[in-house]
Every structure is written in structure tokens, then in C-alpha cells.
Amino acid sequence: MDTTTVASLQGSVNEKYQHLFNDTPLLVRSPGRVNLIGEHTDYNNGLVLPAAIDKNIILAIGKRGDRAIHLHSLDQEQTHIATLDSLERSQLLWPDYILGVIQQLAQRGHTMQGVNLVFGGDIPQGAGLSSSAALECATAFALNELFGLGIQRLEIALTAQAAENEFVGVKCGLMDQFASVFGQEQRLIKLDCRDFSHEYIPFNNPDLRIVLFDTQVKHSLASSAYNERREQCEYGVSLIQKHHPDVKSLRDANIEQLKRHVKPVDEVVYNRCFYVVSEIKRLQDGCDDLKKDDFESFGKRMFETHHGLQHLYEVSCDELDILVDLVRDYDAVLGARMMGGGFGGCTINLVKAPHVDEIVKTVSEGYLAKTGKNPQVYIAQLSAGTSIIR
Ligand code: GLA
């Protein structure tokens, strides 16, 4: 983790809190995430392979004597005031990630009082690095500590996901919140979203870097299209279920069943489901590659994932496709694909370390020439999950 950045962010958040509330807060850190492979599989009870990264939300919190909730976003320079007695969506969006978590905790029977809260961070927003999940997890973790709620890490992640599903309205899976809470340095998390079992896979090859190219775009249809994909997957399952009642999700389905029961009814839904079932298998094969240190083979699977997301799941966009096409012919790039929900955000690239500068230069120039935009570039370090700073 980049301790200088965390320390300086912590200093700014702390200072703002003291300035606004004249008190010493509890400070919590929660990271963003990458995902190596296994995209749009989490809400299908499949597997994912994320990791927390060295970009964080830093949150300062303290109790109030009443039931008011005073929130301040350092980056937006905005304040929002709410009350525990009537939690409603704001006009601003960022407060909803916090209020949604408070609502979920209250619904689960936890007793809290009002709070003052300030947060800031260095996770770029809209880049698909899960800044919202990090904020939700930081909030849940901080409230747990502040009010001694006795919640374990898994429940923190589930509460944060429920806030996003119920309050914000994005029917996301568990990947982002789980990665933020359970991250470990230099390790990927192989998470089984069917039963939340997980194992850590070391990822510390000094010859490789995880390079993220940020398209700098976020198309407005992203969350509605996301929810639509989820519904299409559920529809596909319902078609199979008529013949195979034991199939509860796409995790339980196979290609043969899709061909027989989904394809004749709806070709688009078939494509969506075909991608998901193939991607779950691809992840499992990819984990076998990693165990054998076969990064070449793993990288090829990343390109295959992109192909599926582009043509079958249809959640890519021109900017993402351009970024992947720009690296396709370089031997130094083992794999590349769009990452996260889609319709903008980042591509994730597995790059041979000595060639990172050259690839960054080539991609930046090529992207500028084709889109008129400079991509942001991040080299991700795999980092520890949510923690108390002080
Ligand atoms: C978003 C969601 C996750 C996951 C990914 C796609 O990041 O929040 O739950 O579904 O998209 O893999």
C-alpha cells in the first residue's frame, strides 16, 4: 500500500472533520478493487477473482448526541444532513451509499445514534474500481466499531451490498464489497458467490504488472443495462427450470441445457447465459493456470472474456474495445479485457514489467488519436482490505 498517499488523505479527512465538528474522529480505510477474471458471474452464483488495490476511501466518523446524520464529502465539497428517523434518498447520490448502509443496519435491528462523518479518497469515480462499494464498506465497518455492533466481515460486505441493491437501486452482486472488506496484500480472492467460501491465491510475480487504462467515460445507461442483464440471466434460468427444477442459477446450468431450452425461445438471452456459463468455467481454468504459473494461458483467457463481454453479453463500448485492440498484438501484454460492470471504466491488462512504460506510451498515444481523450493509467498493487486507521 502507498503509505504516503494514505497518510496525506487521512490528514486531509481528519483536518476537515476537526474543523467541521471540533472533535477527534474514528478513522477507517476501505479500498477499491480489480477483478482478474469472472465478470458478471457474481449475481449468477458463480465465481470471481478480485483483489483490493492501493486506492482507498478514508472515512472519519464520530457520535452525535442526537439522531441527526451530518455528512461531508471532501472531494465534492458538499454537505448533506439527514436523520435516523426518516432515511430517504438524497438528490446528490454520494450520500445514498452511506444512508443505505445505515438503513440496512437499522433494518437488521442494530441500535445507533446520530453521527458526524467526513470522507475523501483517491479511487477515481466512475472508473469501475468500486469507489461506491468502498464507501459503503467503510461506513459499515466504521459504524460497527463506533457502536460495538459485533458484526463479522462477511456481514459487513453483505450489508454494504444490500444498501446498493435496496437503497441505491443497483442490483449488483457481492464481488466489490467482498473484495474491499477481505482484500490481502499480493493476493487474489477466489470467491464462490454461491456459499461465500473463498481462498486466497498468491499473485506476486515480480515480472508482471496489473495495468489499468481508464477510458474516462461512463455511459449513462450503465446501471439500467446492468439490472437488465441480471433479469435476462434470471429469465434464462426460469426457462431451464421448467425442465430441470434443480437448476437454481446459471451456476448450475450447462451449455447443453441452454441450447435446448433457452436458444429456441430467445437468442439474446441465450447469448447472455452462454457467456456467463462459459465465464464461470473460464475462471476455474484460469485459476488452474495461476497455480501452474502459466500466465500466458491465463492472459489468453482474459482476451476471451473481453470477446464474450463485447459480443455476447454486450456490456462493452467503443472506448473499451479500442483500448483492448491497442494492446492485442503486443507480446508484452499477456491479457487484456474490460473490467467491472461495463459501458466505460477501465480495462485491466497483464503486462510484462520491463515493457510497462512502452505499452503505456503506445496505448496513450493510440487512444488519444482515436478518441481525442487521454486515458488515465494506474498500476494496481494488491492491498489489504478495510481496516481501522485509528
Ligand atoms: C459491478 C458489480 C459487481 C459485478 C461486476 C461485474 O462491479 O458491482 O457486483 O457484477 O459489475 O462483474
Coordinates of C-alpha atoms and ligand atoms in Angstrom, one line a residue:
M1 CA 0.0 0.0 0.0
D2 CA 1.2 3.5 -0.8
T3 CA 1.5 4.7 2.8
T4 CA 2.3 8.3 1.8
T5 CA -1.0 8.7 -0.1
V6 CA -3.0 7.1 2.7
A7 CA -1.3 9.3 5.3
S8 CA -1.9 12.5 3.3
L9 CA -5.6 11.6 2.6
Q10 CA -6.0 10.7 6.2
G11 CA -4.6 14.1 7.2
S12 CA -7.0 16.0 5.0
V13 CA -10.1 14.0 6.1
N14 CA -9.1 14.3 9.7
E15 CA -8.4 18.0 9.5
K16 CA -11.8 18.6 7.8
Y17 CA -13.6 16.6 10.4
Q18 CA -11.9 18.5 13.3
H19 CA -12.7 21.8 11.5
L20 CA -16.4 21.0 11.0
F21 CA -17.1 19.1 14.2
N22 CA -14.3 20.1 16.7
D23 CA -13.8 16.6 17.8
T24 CA -11.4 13.6 17.3
P25 CA -12.9 11.0 14.9
L26 CA -12.5 7.3 14.4
L27 CA -10.7 6.8 11.1
V28 CA -11.4 3.9 8.7
R29 CA -9.9 2.9 5.4
S30 CA -11.6 0.8 2.7
P31 CA -10.0 0.0 -0.7
G32 CA -11.3 -0.2 -4.3
R33 CA -10.8 -3.4 -6.3
V34 CA -9.7 -5.0 -9.5
N35 CA -11.1 -8.3 -10.9
L36 CA -8.7 -10.5 -12.9
I37 CA -11.4 -12.8 -14.4
G38 CA -15.0 -13.8 -13.7
E39 CA -17.1 -10.8 -14.8
H40 CA -20.9 -10.7 -14.4
T41 CA -20.7 -14.1 -12.7
D42 CA -21.2 -13.0 -9.1
Y43 CA -25.0 -12.4 -9.2
N44 CA -25.3 -15.8 -11.0
N45 CA -23.9 -17.6 -8.0
G46 CA -20.7 -18.1 -9.9
L47 CA -17.0 -17.4 -9.0
V48 CA -15.0 -14.2 -9.2
L49 CA -11.3 -13.4 -8.8
P50 CA -11.0 -9.9 -7.4
A51 CA -8.4 -8.2 -5.2
A52 CA -8.4 -5.0 -3.2
I53 CA -6.0 -2.3 -4.5
D54 CA -3.9 0.6 -3.2
K55 CA -6.6 3.1 -3.7
N56 CA -8.9 4.0 -0.8
I57 CA -11.8 5.8 0.7
I58 CA -10.8 7.3 4.1
L59 CA -13.7 8.0 6.4
A60 CA -13.8 9.9 9.7
I61 CA -16.8 9.4 12.0
G62 CA -17.9 10.3 15.5
K63 CA -21.1 10.0 17.6
R64 CA -23.6 12.9 18.0
G65 CA -25.8 13.5 20.9
D66 CA -29.0 13.4 18.8
R67 CA -30.3 11.4 15.8
A68 CA -29.1 13.7 13.1
I69 CA -26.6 12.5 10.4
H70 CA -24.2 15.1 9.2
L71 CA -22.3 14.0 6.1
H72 CA -19.5 15.8 4.2
S73 CA -17.7 14.7 1.0
L74 CA -14.2 16.2 0.9
D75 CA -13.9 15.6 -2.9
Q76 CA -17.3 17.0 -3.9
E77 CA -17.1 19.8 -1.2
Q78 CA -20.7 19.0 -0.4
T79 CA -22.6 18.5 2.8
H80 CA -25.8 16.5 3.4
I81 CA -27.9 16.4 6.5
A82 CA -30.4 13.6 7.3
T83 CA -32.0 12.0 10.3
L84 CA -32.0 8.4 11.5
D85 CA -35.8 8.6 11.9
S86 CA -36.6 9.0 8.2
L87 CA -33.9 7.8 5.8
E88 CA -34.6 9.0 2.3
R89 CA -32.6 9.1 -0.9
S90 CA -30.8 12.4 -1.5
Q91 CA -30.5 14.4 -4.7
L92 CA -26.7 14.0 -4.6
L93 CA -26.2 10.2 -4.9
W94 CA -23.0 10.0 -2.8
P95 CA -24.9 10.4 0.5
D96 CA -27.1 7.4 -0.6
Y97 CA -24.2 4.9 -0.2
I98 CA -23.9 6.0 3.4
L99 CA -27.6 6.3 4.2
G100 CA -28.3 3.0 2.5
V101 CA -25.8 1.3 4.9
I102 CA -27.4 3.0 7.9
Q103 CA -30.8 1.9 6.8
Q104 CA -29.7 -1.7 6.3
L105 CA -28.1 -1.9 9.7
A106 CA -31.2 -0.4 11.3
Q107 CA -33.4 -2.9 9.5
R108 CA -31.2 -5.7 10.9
G109 CA -32.1 -4.5 14.4
H110 CA -28.9 -2.6 15.2
T111 CA -29.2 0.4 17.5
M112 CA -27.4 3.5 16.6
Q113 CA -27.5 7.2 17.3
G114 CA -26.7 10.2 15.1
V115 CA -23.2 10.6 13.5
N116 CA -20.9 13.2 12.0
L117 CA -19.0 11.8 9.0
V118 CA -16.4 13.1 6.6
F119 CA -14.8 11.1 3.8
G120 CA -12.4 11.5 0.9
G121 CA -10.4 9.2 -1.3
D122 CA -8.2 8.5 -4.3
I123 CA -10.3 5.9 -6.0
P124 CA -11.3 7.5 -9.3
Q125 CA -15.1 7.7 -9.5
G126 CA -16.9 6.1 -12.4
A127 CA -13.7 4.2 -13.4
G128 CA -15.1 0.8 -12.4
L129 CA -12.8 0.5 -9.4
S130 CA -15.7 0.3 -7.0
S131 CA -15.4 3.6 -5.1
S132 CA -19.0 3.3 -4.1
A133 CA -18.5 -0.2 -2.6
A134 CA -15.5 1.1 -0.7
L135 CA -17.6 3.9 0.7
E136 CA -20.4 1.5 1.7
C137 CA -17.9 -0.9 3.3
A138 CA -16.0 1.9 5.1
T139 CA -19.4 3.1 6.5
A140 CA -20.5 -0.3 7.7
F141 CA -17.1 -1.0 9.2
A142 CA -17.0 2.3 11.0
L143 CA -20.5 2.1 12.4
N144 CA -19.8 -1.5 13.6
E145 CA -16.8 -0.2 15.5
L146 CA -18.3 3.0 16.8
F147 CA -21.5 1.4 18.2
G148 CA -20.0 -2.0 19.0
L149 CA -22.5 -3.8 16.8
G150 CA -20.5 -7.1 16.8
I151 CA -20.7 -7.7 13.1
Q152 CA -18.3 -10.0 11.3
R153 CA -16.6 -9.1 8.0
L154 CA -18.9 -11.2 5.8
E155 CA -22.0 -9.5 7.2
I156 CA -20.3 -6.1 6.6
A157 CA -19.9 -6.9 3.0
L158 CA -23.5 -8.3 2.7
T159 CA -24.9 -5.2 4.4
A160 CA -23.0 -2.9 2.0
Q161 CA -24.3 -4.9 -1.0
A162 CA -27.8 -4.8 0.4
A163 CA -27.5 -1.0 0.6
E164 CA -26.5 -0.8 -3.0
N165 CA -29.4 -3.2 -4.0
E166 CA -32.2 -1.7 -2.0
F167 CA -31.4 1.9 -1.4
V168 CA -29.2 2.9 -4.4
G169 CA -31.1 0.5 -6.7
V170 CA -28.3 -1.2 -8.5
K171 CA -28.8 -5.0 -8.2
C172 CA -25.1 -5.7 -8.0
G173 CA -23.6 -9.0 -6.8
L174 CA -21.2 -9.3 -3.8
M175 CA -17.8 -9.1 -5.6
D176 CA -17.0 -5.4 -5.0
Q177 CA -17.9 -5.3 -1.3
F178 CA -16.3 -8.6 -0.6
A179 CA -13.0 -7.6 -2.2
S180 CA -13.0 -4.3 -0.3
V181 CA -13.5 -6.0 3.1
F182 CA -11.5 -9.2 2.6
G183 CA -8.5 -8.0 0.5
Q184 CA -5.0 -9.1 1.3
E185 CA -1.6 -7.8 0.1
Q186 CA -0.4 -9.5 -3.0
R187 CA -3.3 -12.0 -3.1
L188 CA -6.3 -12.5 -5.3
I189 CA -9.5 -13.7 -3.7
K190 CA -11.2 -16.7 -5.4
L191 CA -14.7 -16.2 -4.1
D192 CA -17.6 -18.6 -4.6
C193 CA -20.7 -16.5 -4.6
R194 CA -22.9 -19.5 -4.1
D195 CA -21.8 -20.1 -0.5
F196 CA -19.3 -17.2 0.1
S197 CA -16.4 -19.7 0.6
H198 CA -13.2 -18.2 -0.6
E199 CA -9.5 -18.9 -1.0
Y200 CA -6.6 -16.6 -1.5
I201 CA -4.3 -17.1 -4.5
P202 CA -0.8 -15.5 -4.3
F203 CA -0.2 -13.0 -7.0
N204 CA 3.2 -11.6 -6.6
N205 CA 5.2 -12.4 -9.8
P206 CA 7.8 -9.6 -9.9
D207 CA 7.9 -9.8 -13.7
L208 CA 4.3 -8.8 -14.1
R209 CA 2.2 -5.7 -13.5
I210 CA -1.5 -5.1 -13.4
V211 CA -2.0 -2.0 -15.6
L212 CA -5.4 -0.3 -15.7
F213 CA -6.3 2.0 -18.6
D214 CA -9.2 4.3 -17.7
T215 CA -11.4 5.2 -20.8
Q216 CA -12.5 8.3 -18.9
V217 CA -16.1 7.6 -20.0
K218 CA -19.1 6.3 -18.1
H219 CA -22.2 5.9 -20.3
S220 CA -25.4 6.9 -18.6
L221 CA -27.2 3.6 -19.4
A222 CA -24.7 1.6 -17.2
S223 CA -26.9 0.9 -14.2
S224 CA -30.2 0.2 -16.1
A225 CA -28.3 -2.1 -18.5
Y226 CA -26.7 -3.8 -15.6
N227 CA -30.1 -4.6 -14.0
E228 CA -31.4 -5.7 -17.4
R229 CA -28.6 -8.2 -17.8
R230 CA -29.4 -9.6 -14.4
E231 CA -33.0 -10.0 -15.3
Q232 CA -32.1 -11.7 -18.6
C233 CA -29.9 -14.2 -16.7
E234 CA -32.8 -14.9 -14.3
Y235 CA -35.2 -15.4 -17.3
G236 CA -32.8 -17.9 -18.8
V237 CA -32.7 -19.8 -15.5
S238 CA -36.5 -19.9 -15.4
L239 CA -36.7 -21.4 -18.9
I240 CA -34.3 -24.2 -17.9
Q241 CA -36.1 -24.7 -14.5
K242 CA -39.2 -25.8 -16.2
H243 CA -37.3 -28.9 -17.3
H244 CA -34.7 -29.1 -14.6
P245 CA -36.1 -27.9 -11.3
D246 CA -32.7 -28.4 -9.6
V247 CA -31.1 -25.6 -11.6
K248 CA -31.3 -22.6 -9.3
S249 CA -28.9 -20.3 -11.1
L250 CA -26.6 -20.2 -14.1
R251 CA -24.0 -21.7 -11.8
D252 CA -26.0 -25.0 -12.0
A253 CA -26.7 -24.8 -15.8
N254 CA -24.7 -26.2 -18.7
I255 CA -24.4 -25.3 -22.3
E256 CA -26.5 -28.3 -23.4
Q257 CA -29.4 -27.1 -21.3
L258 CA -29.0 -23.6 -22.7
K259 CA -29.1 -24.8 -26.3
R260 CA -32.1 -26.9 -25.7
H261 CA -34.3 -24.7 -23.5
V262 CA -33.2 -21.1 -24.0
K263 CA -31.9 -20.7 -27.6
P264 CA -35.2 -21.6 -29.3
V265 CA -37.1 -19.1 -27.1
D266 CA -34.8 -16.1 -27.0
E267 CA -31.5 -15.8 -28.9
V268 CA -30.3 -12.7 -26.9
V269 CA -31.0 -14.3 -23.6
Y270 CA -29.2 -17.4 -24.8
N271 CA -26.1 -15.3 -25.7
R272 CA -26.1 -13.7 -22.2
C273 CA -26.4 -17.1 -20.5
F274 CA -23.9 -18.7 -22.8
Y275 CA -21.4 -16.0 -21.8
V276 CA -22.0 -16.5 -18.1
V277 CA -21.8 -20.3 -18.1
S278 CA -18.6 -20.1 -20.2
E279 CA -17.1 -17.4 -18.0
I280 CA -17.6 -19.5 -14.8
K281 CA -15.7 -22.3 -16.5
R282 CA -13.0 -19.9 -17.8
L283 CA -12.4 -18.7 -14.3
Q284 CA -11.9 -22.2 -13.0
D285 CA -9.5 -23.0 -15.8
G286 CA -7.7 -19.6 -15.2
C287 CA -7.1 -20.5 -11.5
D288 CA -5.5 -23.7 -12.6
D289 CA -3.2 -21.7 -14.9
L290 CA -2.2 -19.5 -12.0
K291 CA -1.4 -22.5 -9.8
K292 CA 1.0 -23.6 -12.6
D293 CA 2.3 -20.0 -13.0
D294 CA 1.1 -20.2 -16.6
F295 CA 0.4 -16.5 -17.1
E296 CA 0.4 -16.8 -20.9
S297 CA -2.6 -19.1 -20.8
F298 CA -4.3 -17.0 -18.2
G299 CA -3.8 -13.9 -20.3
K300 CA -5.4 -15.6 -23.3
R301 CA -8.5 -16.3 -21.2
M302 CA -8.7 -12.6 -20.3
F303 CA -8.9 -11.7 -24.0
E304 CA -11.6 -14.4 -24.4
T305 CA -13.6 -12.8 -21.6
H306 CA -13.4 -9.5 -23.4
H307 CA -14.7 -11.1 -26.5
G308 CA -17.7 -12.5 -24.7
L309 CA -18.4 -9.3 -22.9
Q310 CA -18.2 -7.4 -26.2
H311 CA -20.2 -9.7 -28.4
L312 CA -22.4 -11.9 -26.2
Y313 CA -23.1 -10.0 -23.0
E314 CA -22.9 -6.7 -24.8
V315 CA -21.7 -4.6 -21.9
S316 CA -18.5 -3.1 -23.6
C317 CA -18.3 0.2 -25.5
D318 CA -16.2 1.6 -28.3
E319 CA -13.7 3.1 -25.9
L320 CA -13.1 -0.1 -24.1
D321 CA -12.8 -2.1 -27.3
I322 CA -10.2 0.4 -28.6
L323 CA -8.1 0.0 -25.5
V324 CA -8.1 -3.8 -25.8
D325 CA -7.4 -3.7 -29.5
L326 CA -4.5 -1.3 -29.0
V327 CA -2.6 -3.9 -26.9
R328 CA -3.7 -7.1 -28.7
D329 CA -0.6 -7.5 -30.8
Y330 CA 2.0 -6.9 -28.1
D331 CA 3.7 -9.9 -26.7
A332 CA 4.4 -7.9 -23.6
V333 CA 0.7 -7.8 -22.9
L334 CA -0.4 -11.3 -21.8
G335 CA -4.0 -10.4 -21.4
A336 CA -6.4 -7.5 -21.5
R337 CA -10.2 -7.0 -21.1
M338 CA -12.8 -4.6 -19.9
M339 CA -13.3 -4.8 -16.2
G340 CA -16.4 -4.5 -13.9
G341 CA -20.0 -3.6 -14.9
G342 CA -19.0 -2.2 -18.3
F343 CA -20.1 0.7 -20.6
G344 CA -17.0 2.6 -19.6
G345 CA -14.5 2.5 -16.8
C346 CA -11.2 0.6 -17.1
T347 CA -9.5 -2.2 -19.0
I348 CA -7.3 -4.5 -16.9
N349 CA -4.0 -5.6 -18.6
L350 CA -1.5 -8.1 -17.5
V351 CA 1.8 -6.6 -18.7
K352 CA 5.5 -7.8 -18.5
A353 CA 7.1 -5.4 -16.1
P354 CA 10.1 -4.2 -18.3
H355 CA 7.6 -3.2 -21.0
V356 CA 5.1 -1.2 -19.0
D357 CA 6.4 2.3 -20.0
E358 CA 6.5 1.4 -23.7
I359 CA 2.9 -0.1 -23.5
V360 CA 1.6 2.9 -21.6
K361 CA 3.1 5.3 -24.2
T362 CA 1.7 3.3 -27.1
V363 CA -1.8 3.0 -25.7
S364 CA -2.0 6.6 -24.5
E365 CA -1.0 7.9 -28.0
G366 CA -3.3 5.4 -29.8
Y367 CA -6.2 6.2 -27.6
L368 CA -5.7 9.9 -27.9
A369 CA -5.5 9.6 -31.7
K370 CA -8.7 7.6 -31.9
T371 CA -10.9 9.2 -29.3
G372 CA -9.4 12.7 -28.6
K373 CA -9.1 11.7 -24.9
N374 CA -6.1 10.8 -22.8
P375 CA -6.6 7.6 -20.8
Q376 CA -5.7 7.7 -17.2
V377 CA -3.2 4.9 -16.2
Y378 CA -3.0 3.1 -12.9
I379 CA -0.6 0.4 -11.9
A380 CA -2.5 -1.6 -9.3
Q381 CA -0.9 -3.0 -6.2
L382 CA -2.9 -5.7 -4.4
S383 CA -3.6 -4.5 -0.9
A384 CA -5.2 -5.2 2.4
G385 CA -9.0 -4.9 3.0
T386 CA -11.0 -2.5 5.2
S387 CA -9.3 -1.5 8.4
I388 CA -9.4 0.9 11.3
I389 CA -6.6 3.5 11.0
R390 CA -7.2 5.0 14.4
Ligands
GLA1 C1 -20.1 -4.4 -10.9 C2 -21.0 -5.0 -9.8 C3 -20.4 -6.4 -9.4 C4 -20.2 -7.3 -10.6 C5 -19.5 -6.5 -11.7 C6 -19.4 -7.3 -13.0 O1 -18.8 -4.1 -10.5 O2 -21.0 -4.2 -8.7 O3 -21.2 -7.0 -8.4 O4 -21.4 -7.8 -11.0 O5 -20.1 -5.3 -12.0 O6 -18.6 -8.5 -12.8

